[in-house]
Amino acid sequence: MERIRLVVLFGGQSAEHEISLVTARHVLAATDLERYDVQPVAITTTGRWVFAEEVAGALAAGPDALPEELPTSGPEVSPFALLEPAAGERLVVLPLLHGPLGEDGTVQGLLELAGVPYAGCGVLASALAMDKAKAKELFSANGLPQARFRAVHERAIGDELVEELVDQLGLPVFVKPANMGSSVGVSKAKDTLSLGRALASAARYDEWLVVEEAIDGRELECAVLGNLDPRASVVGEIVPGAEFYDYEDKYLDGAARTVIPADLPEPVSAQARQLALRAFTALRCEGMARVDFFYEEAGRGLLVNEVNTIPGFTPISMYPKLWEASGLGYGALIDELIRLALERYARRAAKRRTS
Ligand SMILES: Nc1ncnc2c1ncn2[C@@H]1O[C@H](COP(=O)(O)OP(=O)(O)O)[C@@H](O)[C@H]1O
Ligand SMILES: [Mg+2]
């Protein structure tokens, strides 16, 4: 089998930098070093690309030598020099970056310019999935069920807007920055005063905000994998430890529980899988994505919440666990993402040159 130089990109400039380090640690530990020449590259919080020497050294000594928290220090590299394949070399990039400037199409755009295959969604899907306001518009256009919502710009924030939102959506509502993840900037507002505060707090992260009716329901997640013929995994359930699935709950407390497969009537899980594939296709995703739902048992049933194009990827994260439960282990999943990256690259090669 042909050897591949696998550039593993981690860190990044978003509020989810630390989570990316955890993901990368586990992915590096599980990558088949017989098959890939792994090159760990950190993007620092200030956006510099760094060859993570210490990580590479530890990896060479064996996966157990990897430090608990990956250091992001090392010599700075120019992305374009790094992404230049040597003669006869196969190069694939594995972007393990969560949030803005990593999961939102920006790094994917750089990889397109560099002309290298990379795992996961392309520019358009990454940008659309990261922008909750635009993603919701596309869900509507594709007839996907979801919570009632409004997208607002921060310059509209004021008493009048608060009144309008309460009229339209009632209370409580959830307020979120359009471009973020890991529940950063997300809050639940139960009265007009806290709605004003929630808007201001979300606006610290993005100028566009989403306000939506609070759903009283279970939280389900489904993993999707593939390019033009994607597959959906079994369905999992998140049981939040806090009032909602907030940042602490996701990463610090370990209070949230996951149930795989979720205890659901078969037609409901079948419908979740089908909606997950439709949401994936609606945003033109390729490679991977995790599609999250609310399940209003006594009401409207399944409602699409969001699509994550670079979901949490530690062995205890939902995305790999859903595939594990569907018969695809952690290492095999990484191989499959790399294979899909090469497949998409080859498919599009013919269209790349127009003159
Ligand atoms: N409309 C809603 N109704 C009820 N809970 C919500 C709603 N929107 C978000 N939440 C809660 O907040 C969490 C984070 O919101 P989410 O939209 O998934 O943003 P993120 O991209 O940060 O994960 C969800 O997992 C859920 O617990
Ligand atoms: Mg979420």
PDB file of C-alpha atoms in Angstrom, residues 9 101 160 172 218:
ATOM      1  CA  LEU A   9      -3.695  20.073  11.940  1.00  0.00           C
ATOM      2  CA  LEU A 101     -11.046  29.780  11.552  1.00  0.00           C
ATOM      3  CA  GLU A 160     -37.773  46.899  20.475  1.00  0.00           C
ATOM      4  CA  PRO A 172     -37.988  30.887  27.149  1.00  0.00           C
ATOM      5  CA  ARG A 218     -34.519  14.808  24.253  1.00  0.00           C
TER       6      ARG A 218
END
